[in-house]
Short mmCIF file of C-alpha atoms and ligand atoms in Angstrom, two decimals:
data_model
loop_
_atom_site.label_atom_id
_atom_site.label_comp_id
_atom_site.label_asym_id
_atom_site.label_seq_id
_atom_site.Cartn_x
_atom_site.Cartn_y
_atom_site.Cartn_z
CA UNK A 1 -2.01 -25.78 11.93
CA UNK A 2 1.08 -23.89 13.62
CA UNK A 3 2.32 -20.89 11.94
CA UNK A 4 5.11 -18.39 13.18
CA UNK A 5 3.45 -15.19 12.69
CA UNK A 6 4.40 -11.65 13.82
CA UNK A 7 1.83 -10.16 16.17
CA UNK A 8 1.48 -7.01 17.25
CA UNK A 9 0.93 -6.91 20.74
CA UNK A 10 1.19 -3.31 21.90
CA UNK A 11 0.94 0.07 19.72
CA UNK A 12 2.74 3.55 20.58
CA UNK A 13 5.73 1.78 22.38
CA UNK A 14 9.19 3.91 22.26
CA UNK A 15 11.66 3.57 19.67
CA UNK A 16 14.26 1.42 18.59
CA UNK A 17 11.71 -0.89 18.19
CA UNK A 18 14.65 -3.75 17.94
CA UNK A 19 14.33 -2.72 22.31
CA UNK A 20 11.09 -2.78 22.95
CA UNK A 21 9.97 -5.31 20.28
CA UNK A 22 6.26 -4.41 19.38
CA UNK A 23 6.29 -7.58 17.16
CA UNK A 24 6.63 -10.29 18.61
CA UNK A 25 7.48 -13.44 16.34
CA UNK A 26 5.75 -16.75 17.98
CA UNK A 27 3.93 -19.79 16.61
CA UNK A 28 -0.29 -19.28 16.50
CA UNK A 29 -2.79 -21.99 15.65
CA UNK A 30 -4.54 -21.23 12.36
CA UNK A 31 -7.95 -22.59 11.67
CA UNK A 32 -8.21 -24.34 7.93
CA UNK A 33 -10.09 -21.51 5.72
CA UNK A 34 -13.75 -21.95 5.90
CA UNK A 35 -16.59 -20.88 2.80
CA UNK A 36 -15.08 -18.55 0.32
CA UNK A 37 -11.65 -18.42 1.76
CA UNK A 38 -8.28 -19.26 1.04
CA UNK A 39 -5.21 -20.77 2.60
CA UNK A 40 -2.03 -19.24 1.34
CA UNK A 41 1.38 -19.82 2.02
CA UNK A 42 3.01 -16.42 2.07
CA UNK A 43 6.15 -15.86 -0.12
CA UNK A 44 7.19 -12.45 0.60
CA UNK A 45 5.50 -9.43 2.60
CA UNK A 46 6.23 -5.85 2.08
CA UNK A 47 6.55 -2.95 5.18
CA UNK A 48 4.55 -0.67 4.51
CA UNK A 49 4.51 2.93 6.34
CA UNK A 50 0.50 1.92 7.02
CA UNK A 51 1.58 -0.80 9.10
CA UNK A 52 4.12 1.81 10.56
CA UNK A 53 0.81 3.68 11.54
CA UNK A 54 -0.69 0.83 13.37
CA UNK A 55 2.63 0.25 15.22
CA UNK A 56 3.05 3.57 16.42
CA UNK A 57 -0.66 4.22 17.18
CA UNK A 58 -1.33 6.57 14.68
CA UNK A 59 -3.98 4.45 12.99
CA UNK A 60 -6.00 2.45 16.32
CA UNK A 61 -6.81 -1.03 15.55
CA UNK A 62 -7.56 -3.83 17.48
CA UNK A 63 -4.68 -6.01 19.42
CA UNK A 64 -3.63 -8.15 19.42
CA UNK A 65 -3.54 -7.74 15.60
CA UNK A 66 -0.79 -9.97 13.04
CA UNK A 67 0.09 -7.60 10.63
CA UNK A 68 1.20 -6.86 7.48
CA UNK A 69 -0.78 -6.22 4.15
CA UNK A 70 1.41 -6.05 1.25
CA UNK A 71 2.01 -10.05 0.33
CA UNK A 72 2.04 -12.58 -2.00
CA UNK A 73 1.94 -16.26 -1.93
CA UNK A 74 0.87 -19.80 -3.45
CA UNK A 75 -2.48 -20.84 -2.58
CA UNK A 76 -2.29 -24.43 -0.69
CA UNK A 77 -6.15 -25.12 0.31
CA UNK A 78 -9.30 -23.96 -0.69
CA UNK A 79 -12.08 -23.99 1.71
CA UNK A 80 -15.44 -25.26 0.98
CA UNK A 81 -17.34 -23.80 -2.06
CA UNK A 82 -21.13 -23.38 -2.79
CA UNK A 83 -20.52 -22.04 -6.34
CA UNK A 84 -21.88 -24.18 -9.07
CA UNK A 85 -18.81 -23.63 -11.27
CA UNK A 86 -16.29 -24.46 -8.75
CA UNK A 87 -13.54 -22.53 -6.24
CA UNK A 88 -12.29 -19.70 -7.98
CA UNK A 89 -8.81 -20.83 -6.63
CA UNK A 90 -7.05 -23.65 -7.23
CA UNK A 91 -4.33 -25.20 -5.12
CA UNK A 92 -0.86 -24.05 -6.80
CA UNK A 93 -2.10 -20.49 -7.66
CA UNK A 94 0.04 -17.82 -7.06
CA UNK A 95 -1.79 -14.83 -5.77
CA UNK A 96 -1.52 -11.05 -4.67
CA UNK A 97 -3.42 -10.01 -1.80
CA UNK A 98 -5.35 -7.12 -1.86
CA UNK A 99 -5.66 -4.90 1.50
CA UNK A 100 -9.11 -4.16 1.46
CA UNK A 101 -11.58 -7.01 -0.05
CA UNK A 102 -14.53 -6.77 -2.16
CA UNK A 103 -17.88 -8.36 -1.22
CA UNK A 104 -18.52 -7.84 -5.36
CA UNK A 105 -22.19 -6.71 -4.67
CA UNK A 106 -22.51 -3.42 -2.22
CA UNK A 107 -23.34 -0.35 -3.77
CA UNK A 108 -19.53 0.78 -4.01
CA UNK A 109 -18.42 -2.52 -5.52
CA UNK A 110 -21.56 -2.52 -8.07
CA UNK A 111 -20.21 0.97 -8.67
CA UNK A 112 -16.94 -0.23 -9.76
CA UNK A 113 -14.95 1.36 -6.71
CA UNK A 114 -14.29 -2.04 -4.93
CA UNK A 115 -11.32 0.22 -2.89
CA UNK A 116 -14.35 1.55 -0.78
CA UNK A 117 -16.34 -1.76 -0.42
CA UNK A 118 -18.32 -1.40 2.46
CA UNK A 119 -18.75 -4.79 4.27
CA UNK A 120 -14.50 -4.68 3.36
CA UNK A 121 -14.54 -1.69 5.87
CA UNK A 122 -16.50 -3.12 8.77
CA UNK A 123 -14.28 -6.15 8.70
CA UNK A 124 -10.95 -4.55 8.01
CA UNK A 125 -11.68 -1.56 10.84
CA UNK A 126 -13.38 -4.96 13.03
CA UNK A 127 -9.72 -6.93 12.11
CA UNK A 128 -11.39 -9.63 10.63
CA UNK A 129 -11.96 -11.52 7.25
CA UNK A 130 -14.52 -10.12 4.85
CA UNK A 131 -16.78 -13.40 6.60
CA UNK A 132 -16.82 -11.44 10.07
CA UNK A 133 -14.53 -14.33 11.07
CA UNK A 134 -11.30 -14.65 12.59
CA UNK A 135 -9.32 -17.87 12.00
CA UNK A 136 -6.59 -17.06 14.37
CA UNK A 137 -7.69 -19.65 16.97
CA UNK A 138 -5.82 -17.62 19.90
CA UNK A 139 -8.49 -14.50 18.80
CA UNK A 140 -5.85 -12.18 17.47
CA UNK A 141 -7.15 -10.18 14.59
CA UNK A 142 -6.36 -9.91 11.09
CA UNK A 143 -4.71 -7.07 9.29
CA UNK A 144 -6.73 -5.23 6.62
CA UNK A 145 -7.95 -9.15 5.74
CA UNK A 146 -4.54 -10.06 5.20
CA UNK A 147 -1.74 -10.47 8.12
CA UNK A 148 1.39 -11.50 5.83
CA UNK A 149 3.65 -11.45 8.63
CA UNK A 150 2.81 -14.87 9.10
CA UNK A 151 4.16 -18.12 7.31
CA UNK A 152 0.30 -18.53 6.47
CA UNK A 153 -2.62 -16.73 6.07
CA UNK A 154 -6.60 -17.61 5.90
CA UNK A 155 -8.07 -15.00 3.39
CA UNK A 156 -11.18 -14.13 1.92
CA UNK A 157 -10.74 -14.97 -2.09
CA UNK A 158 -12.49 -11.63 -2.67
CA UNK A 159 -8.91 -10.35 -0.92
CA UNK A 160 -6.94 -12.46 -3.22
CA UNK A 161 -5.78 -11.34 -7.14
CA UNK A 162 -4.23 -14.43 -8.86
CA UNK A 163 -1.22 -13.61 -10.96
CA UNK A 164 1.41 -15.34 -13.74
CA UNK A 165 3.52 -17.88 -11.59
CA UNK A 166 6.52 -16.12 -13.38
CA UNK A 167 6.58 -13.20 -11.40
CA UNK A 168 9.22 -13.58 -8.62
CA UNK A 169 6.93 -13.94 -5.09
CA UNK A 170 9.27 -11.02 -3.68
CA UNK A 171 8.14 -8.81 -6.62
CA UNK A 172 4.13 -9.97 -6.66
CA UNK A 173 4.14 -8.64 -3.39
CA UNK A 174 4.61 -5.09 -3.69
CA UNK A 175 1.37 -5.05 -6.28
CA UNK A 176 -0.99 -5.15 -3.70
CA UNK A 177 -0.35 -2.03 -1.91
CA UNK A 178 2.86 -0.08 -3.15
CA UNK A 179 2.17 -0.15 -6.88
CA UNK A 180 -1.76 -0.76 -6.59
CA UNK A 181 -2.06 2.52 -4.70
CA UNK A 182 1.08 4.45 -6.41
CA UNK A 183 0.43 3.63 -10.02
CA UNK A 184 -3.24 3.71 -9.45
CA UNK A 185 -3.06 7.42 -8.17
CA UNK A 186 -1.02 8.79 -11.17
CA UNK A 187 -3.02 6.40 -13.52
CA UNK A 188 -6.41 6.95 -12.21
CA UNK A 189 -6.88 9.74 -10.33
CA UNK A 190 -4.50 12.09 -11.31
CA UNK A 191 -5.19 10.94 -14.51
CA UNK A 192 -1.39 11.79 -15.83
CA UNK A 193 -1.26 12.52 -19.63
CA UNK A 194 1.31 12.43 -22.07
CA UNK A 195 3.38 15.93 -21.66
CA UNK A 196 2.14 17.08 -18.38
CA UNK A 197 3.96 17.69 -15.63
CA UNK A 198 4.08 15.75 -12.35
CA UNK A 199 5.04 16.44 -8.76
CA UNK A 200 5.27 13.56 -6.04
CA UNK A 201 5.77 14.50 -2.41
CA UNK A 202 7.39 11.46 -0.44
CA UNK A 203 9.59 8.88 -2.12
CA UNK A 204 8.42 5.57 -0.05
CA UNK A 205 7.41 2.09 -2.08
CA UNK A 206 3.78 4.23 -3.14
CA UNK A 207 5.59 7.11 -4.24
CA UNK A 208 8.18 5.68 -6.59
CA UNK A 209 5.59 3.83 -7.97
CA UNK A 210 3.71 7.21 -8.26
CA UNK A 211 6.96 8.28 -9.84
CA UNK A 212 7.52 5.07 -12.73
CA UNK A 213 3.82 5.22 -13.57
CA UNK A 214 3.81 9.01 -14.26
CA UNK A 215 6.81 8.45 -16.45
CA UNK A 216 5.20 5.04 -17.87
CA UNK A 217 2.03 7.56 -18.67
CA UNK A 218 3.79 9.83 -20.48
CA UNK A 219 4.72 13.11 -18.22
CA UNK A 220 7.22 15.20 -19.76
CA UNK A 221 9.16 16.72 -16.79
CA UNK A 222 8.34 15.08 -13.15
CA UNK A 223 10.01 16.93 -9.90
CA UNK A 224 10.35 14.30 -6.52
CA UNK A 225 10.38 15.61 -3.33
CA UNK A 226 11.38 14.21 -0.41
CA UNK A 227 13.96 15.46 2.82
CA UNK A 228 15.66 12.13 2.53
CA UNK A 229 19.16 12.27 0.03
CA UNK A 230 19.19 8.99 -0.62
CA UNK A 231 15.69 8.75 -1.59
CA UNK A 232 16.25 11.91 -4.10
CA UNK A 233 18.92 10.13 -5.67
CA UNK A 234 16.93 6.94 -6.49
CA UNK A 235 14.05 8.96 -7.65
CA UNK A 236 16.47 10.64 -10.03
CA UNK A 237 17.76 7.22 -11.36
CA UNK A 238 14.34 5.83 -11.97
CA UNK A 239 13.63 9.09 -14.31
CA UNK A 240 12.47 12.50 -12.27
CA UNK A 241 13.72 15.17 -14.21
CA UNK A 242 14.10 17.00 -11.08
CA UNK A 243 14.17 16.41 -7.29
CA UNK A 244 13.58 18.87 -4.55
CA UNK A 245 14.22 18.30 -1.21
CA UNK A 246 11.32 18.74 1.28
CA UNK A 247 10.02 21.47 3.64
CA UNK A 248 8.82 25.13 3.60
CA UNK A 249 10.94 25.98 -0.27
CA UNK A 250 9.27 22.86 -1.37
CA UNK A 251 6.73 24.57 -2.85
CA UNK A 252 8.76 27.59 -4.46
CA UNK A 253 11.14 25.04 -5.90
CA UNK A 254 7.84 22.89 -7.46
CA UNK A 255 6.45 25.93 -8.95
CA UNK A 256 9.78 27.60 -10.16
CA UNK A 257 10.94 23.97 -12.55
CA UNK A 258 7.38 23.44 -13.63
CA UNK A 259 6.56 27.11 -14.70
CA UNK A 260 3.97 27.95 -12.30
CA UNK A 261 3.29 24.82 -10.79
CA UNK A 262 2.90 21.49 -11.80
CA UNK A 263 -0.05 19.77 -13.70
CA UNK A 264 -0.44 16.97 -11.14
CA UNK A 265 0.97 16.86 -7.76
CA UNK A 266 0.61 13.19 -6.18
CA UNK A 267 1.62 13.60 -2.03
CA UNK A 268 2.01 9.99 -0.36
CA UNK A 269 3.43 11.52 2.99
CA UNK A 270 0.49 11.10 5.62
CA UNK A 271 1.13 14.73 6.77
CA UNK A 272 -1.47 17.39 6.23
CA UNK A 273 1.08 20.28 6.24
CA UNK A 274 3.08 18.48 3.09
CA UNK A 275 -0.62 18.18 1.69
CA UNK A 276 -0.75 21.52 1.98
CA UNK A 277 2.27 22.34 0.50
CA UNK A 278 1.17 19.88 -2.42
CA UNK A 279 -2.15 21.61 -3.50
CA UNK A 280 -0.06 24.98 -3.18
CA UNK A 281 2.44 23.50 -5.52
CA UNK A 282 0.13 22.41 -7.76
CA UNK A 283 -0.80 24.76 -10.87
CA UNK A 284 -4.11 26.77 -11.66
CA UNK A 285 -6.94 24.18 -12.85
CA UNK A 286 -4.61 21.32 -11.82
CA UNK A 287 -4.79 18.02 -9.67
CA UNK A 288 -3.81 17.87 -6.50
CA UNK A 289 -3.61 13.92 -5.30
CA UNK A 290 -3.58 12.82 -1.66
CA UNK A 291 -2.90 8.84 -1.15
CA UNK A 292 -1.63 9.74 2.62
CA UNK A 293 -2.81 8.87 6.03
CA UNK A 294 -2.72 11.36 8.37
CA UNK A 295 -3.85 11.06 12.30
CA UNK A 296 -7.33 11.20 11.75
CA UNK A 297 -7.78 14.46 13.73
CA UNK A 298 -5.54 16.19 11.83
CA UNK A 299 -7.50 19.09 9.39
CA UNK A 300 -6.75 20.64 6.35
CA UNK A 301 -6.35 24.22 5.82
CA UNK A 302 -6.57 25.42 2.62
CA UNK A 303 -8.13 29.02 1.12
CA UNK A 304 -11.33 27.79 0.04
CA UNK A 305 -11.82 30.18 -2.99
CA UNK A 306 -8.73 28.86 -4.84
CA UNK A 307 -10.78 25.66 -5.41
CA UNK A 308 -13.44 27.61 -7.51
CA UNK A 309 -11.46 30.97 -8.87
CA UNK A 310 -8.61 28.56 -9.86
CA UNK A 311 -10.43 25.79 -10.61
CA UNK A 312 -8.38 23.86 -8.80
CA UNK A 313 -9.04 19.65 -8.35
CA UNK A 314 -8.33 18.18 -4.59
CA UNK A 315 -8.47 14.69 -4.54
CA UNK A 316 -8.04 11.76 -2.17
CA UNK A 317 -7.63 8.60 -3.56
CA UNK A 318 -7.54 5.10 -1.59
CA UNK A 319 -5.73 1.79 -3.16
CA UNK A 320 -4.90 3.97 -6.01
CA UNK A 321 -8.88 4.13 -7.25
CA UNK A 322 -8.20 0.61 -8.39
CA UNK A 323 -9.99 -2.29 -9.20
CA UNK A 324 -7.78 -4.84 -7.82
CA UNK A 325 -8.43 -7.98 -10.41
CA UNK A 326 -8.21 -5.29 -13.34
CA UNK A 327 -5.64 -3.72 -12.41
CA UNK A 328 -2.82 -5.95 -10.84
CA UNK A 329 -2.60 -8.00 -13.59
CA UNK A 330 -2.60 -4.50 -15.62
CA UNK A 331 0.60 -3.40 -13.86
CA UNK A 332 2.51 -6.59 -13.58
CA UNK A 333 2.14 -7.24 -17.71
CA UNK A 334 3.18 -3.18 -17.89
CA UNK A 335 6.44 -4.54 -15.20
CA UNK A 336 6.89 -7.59 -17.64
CA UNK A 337 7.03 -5.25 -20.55
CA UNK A 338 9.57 -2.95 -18.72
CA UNK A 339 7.60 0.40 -18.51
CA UNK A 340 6.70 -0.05 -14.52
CA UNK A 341 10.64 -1.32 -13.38
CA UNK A 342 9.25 -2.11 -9.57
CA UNK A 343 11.89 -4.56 -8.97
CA UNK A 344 14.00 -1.12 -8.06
CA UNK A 345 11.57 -0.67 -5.25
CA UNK A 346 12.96 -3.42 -2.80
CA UNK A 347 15.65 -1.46 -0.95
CA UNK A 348 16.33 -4.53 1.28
CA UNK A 349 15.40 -8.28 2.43
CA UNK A 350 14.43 -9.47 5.91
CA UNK A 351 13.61 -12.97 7.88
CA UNK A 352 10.27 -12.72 9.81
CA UNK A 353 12.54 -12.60 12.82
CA UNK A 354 13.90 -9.02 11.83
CA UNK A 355 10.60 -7.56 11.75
CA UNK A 356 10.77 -5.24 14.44
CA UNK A 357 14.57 -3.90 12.83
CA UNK A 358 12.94 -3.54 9.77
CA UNK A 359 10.09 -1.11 11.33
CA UNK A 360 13.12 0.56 12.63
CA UNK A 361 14.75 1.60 9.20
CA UNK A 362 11.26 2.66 7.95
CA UNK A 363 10.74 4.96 11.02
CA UNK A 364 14.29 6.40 9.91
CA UNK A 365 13.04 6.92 6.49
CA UNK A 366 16.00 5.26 5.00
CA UNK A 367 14.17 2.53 3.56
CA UNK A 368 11.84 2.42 0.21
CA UNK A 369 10.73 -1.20 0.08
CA UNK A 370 12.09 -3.68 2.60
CA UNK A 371 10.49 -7.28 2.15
CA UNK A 372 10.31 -10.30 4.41
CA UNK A 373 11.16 -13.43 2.24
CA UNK A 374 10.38 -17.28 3.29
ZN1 ZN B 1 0.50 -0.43 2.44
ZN1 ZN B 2 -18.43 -4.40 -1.69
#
């Protein structure tokens, strides 16, 4: 079938991106989904600062590449089954895509760490679906097993997370990567517990979702950081007692409103010297919690004995530590019960067409949550 679709045809081109148009918006066959995949038609698509990465050539991935990894959509074919008891999908299902699928049976996934599923990483890092296939029929590759930027998309099912048709499509969306990986880092591996005090360095989508589920879990005084005003402000309005803005007193203003430094520090930024900054704002025998991206030459420098004479936690935590089919449906009943308000998240609406503008207001870092709707 023809589907208008976003690819991304060159990385590390100059800003404004609205000039030199990385994305470019054309119509691609798509090949019908083949054994344990999915057809979905693709209701809204979140920009993410990881597909930021691939755009600017921070993270190298294969071109020509349709991106985008933060969607959700209604499932409109099913491809051929060999399961006794059927297709796990059926066609009307709304779903959440996840950006890294689970094969269900290698030792991470029998572990019950499907985030780190290893024949998910060969095909994500390869650009293609969990089958080692590509169903773009012009050979470009697939994003993380998703590429939302697309009217359609052929995924794997083990990429897919079906949720309550209630749930507005623009709002599903932001489950698979901004809440999955916020709210899974506060719930999961900083482990946040009623009383405790939180930091979170950078207020994009993942971080105010950091934010919400650190209040939803009970901290008693949270501190937000971030160099952008605006961001501070919202951060404030969705319930951090505090907010600091970023740089070098970062860490002096942490420490000084959480008596020492804070409990659990959660830093989303991708940069190893806010990392840094993070851990130091982080109190003795706490949790420091990394969700960021840096360039992956970048190195940490930290001094090693605090680890041990502090007893001090450091860790990195990919998709949140979720389980993506436990814990979507986890957050969005915790949304529909008004202790995870993510609808605040979507700081604006796009067309397909205004994809490359929209990479330009998240390379600004005036935007939280922007979303392509169709
Ligand atoms: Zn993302
Ligand atoms: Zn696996």
């Amino acid at each position: 079938m023809r589907v208008k679709a976003a690819v991304l045809v060159a990385s590390g081109v100059e800003r404004p991106y609205a000039d030199s148009r990385p994305l470019q918006v054309t119509e691609l066959e798509l090949e019908p989904p083949g054994r344990g995949e999915i057809l979905v038609r693709i209701g809204a698509a979140g920009l993410c600062h990881s597909d930021l990465s691939v755009i600017n050539g921070s993270r190298p991935r294969p071109l020509p590449m349709v991106l985008g990894h933060e969607a959700a959509g209604e499932v409109v074919e099913v491809g051929p089954t060999d399961d006794i008891d059927g297709a796990e999908f059926a066609v009307g299902d709304h779903v959440v895509l996840a950006f890294v699928p689970a094969c269900g049976s290698c030792r991470m996934c029998l572990a019950g760490r499907p985030a780190l599923c290893e024949p998910g990483a060969v095909a994500n890092r390869a650009g293609t679906l969990l089958s080692g296939e590509r169903r773009w029929r012009g050979g470009e590759h697939h994003h993380l097993g998703v590429s939302a930027f697309a009217e359609y998309a052929v995924v794997s099912s083990r990429s897919a997370v079906r949720v309550d048709p209630e749930l507005p499509l623009e709002l599903a969306a932001l489950f698979g990567c901004a809440v999955l990986t916020g709210a899974g880092a506060a719930f999961h591996s900083a482990e946040v517990k009623p009383g405790e005090t939180v930091a979170v360095f950078g207020l994009g989508g993942v971080g105010m979702a950091a934010l919400l589920a650190a209040r939803a879990a009970g901290a008693a005084k949270i501190v937000a950081v971030d160099i952008v005003q605006a961001k501070r402000d919202l951060a404030a309005r969705l319930g951090a007692n505090h907010v600091v803005g970023g740089g070098p007193d970062a860490v002096t203003e942490v420490r000084d409103l959480t008596d020492g430094g804070a409990d659990k520090v959660i830093d989303t930024t991708g940069s190893e010297h806010v990392l840094a900054q993070a851990y130091h704002a982080t109190r003795i025998g706490g949790t420091t919690v990394t969700v960021g991206l840096p360039h992956p030459d970048r190195q940490l420098v930290l001094p090693a004995l605090s680890l041990v004479a502090e007893e001090r936690t450091l860790r990195g935590s990919y998709l949140g530590s979720s389980v993506p089919r436990r814990d979507i449906p986890r957050f969005v009943q915790l949304y529909q019960a008004g202790l995870l308000p993510v609808h605040e998240l979507v700081s604006g609406r796009l067309r397909l067409d205004q994809v490359n503008e929209g990479f330009d207001q998240l390379a600004s870092g005036e935007a939280v949550r922007q979303v392509i709707v169709q």
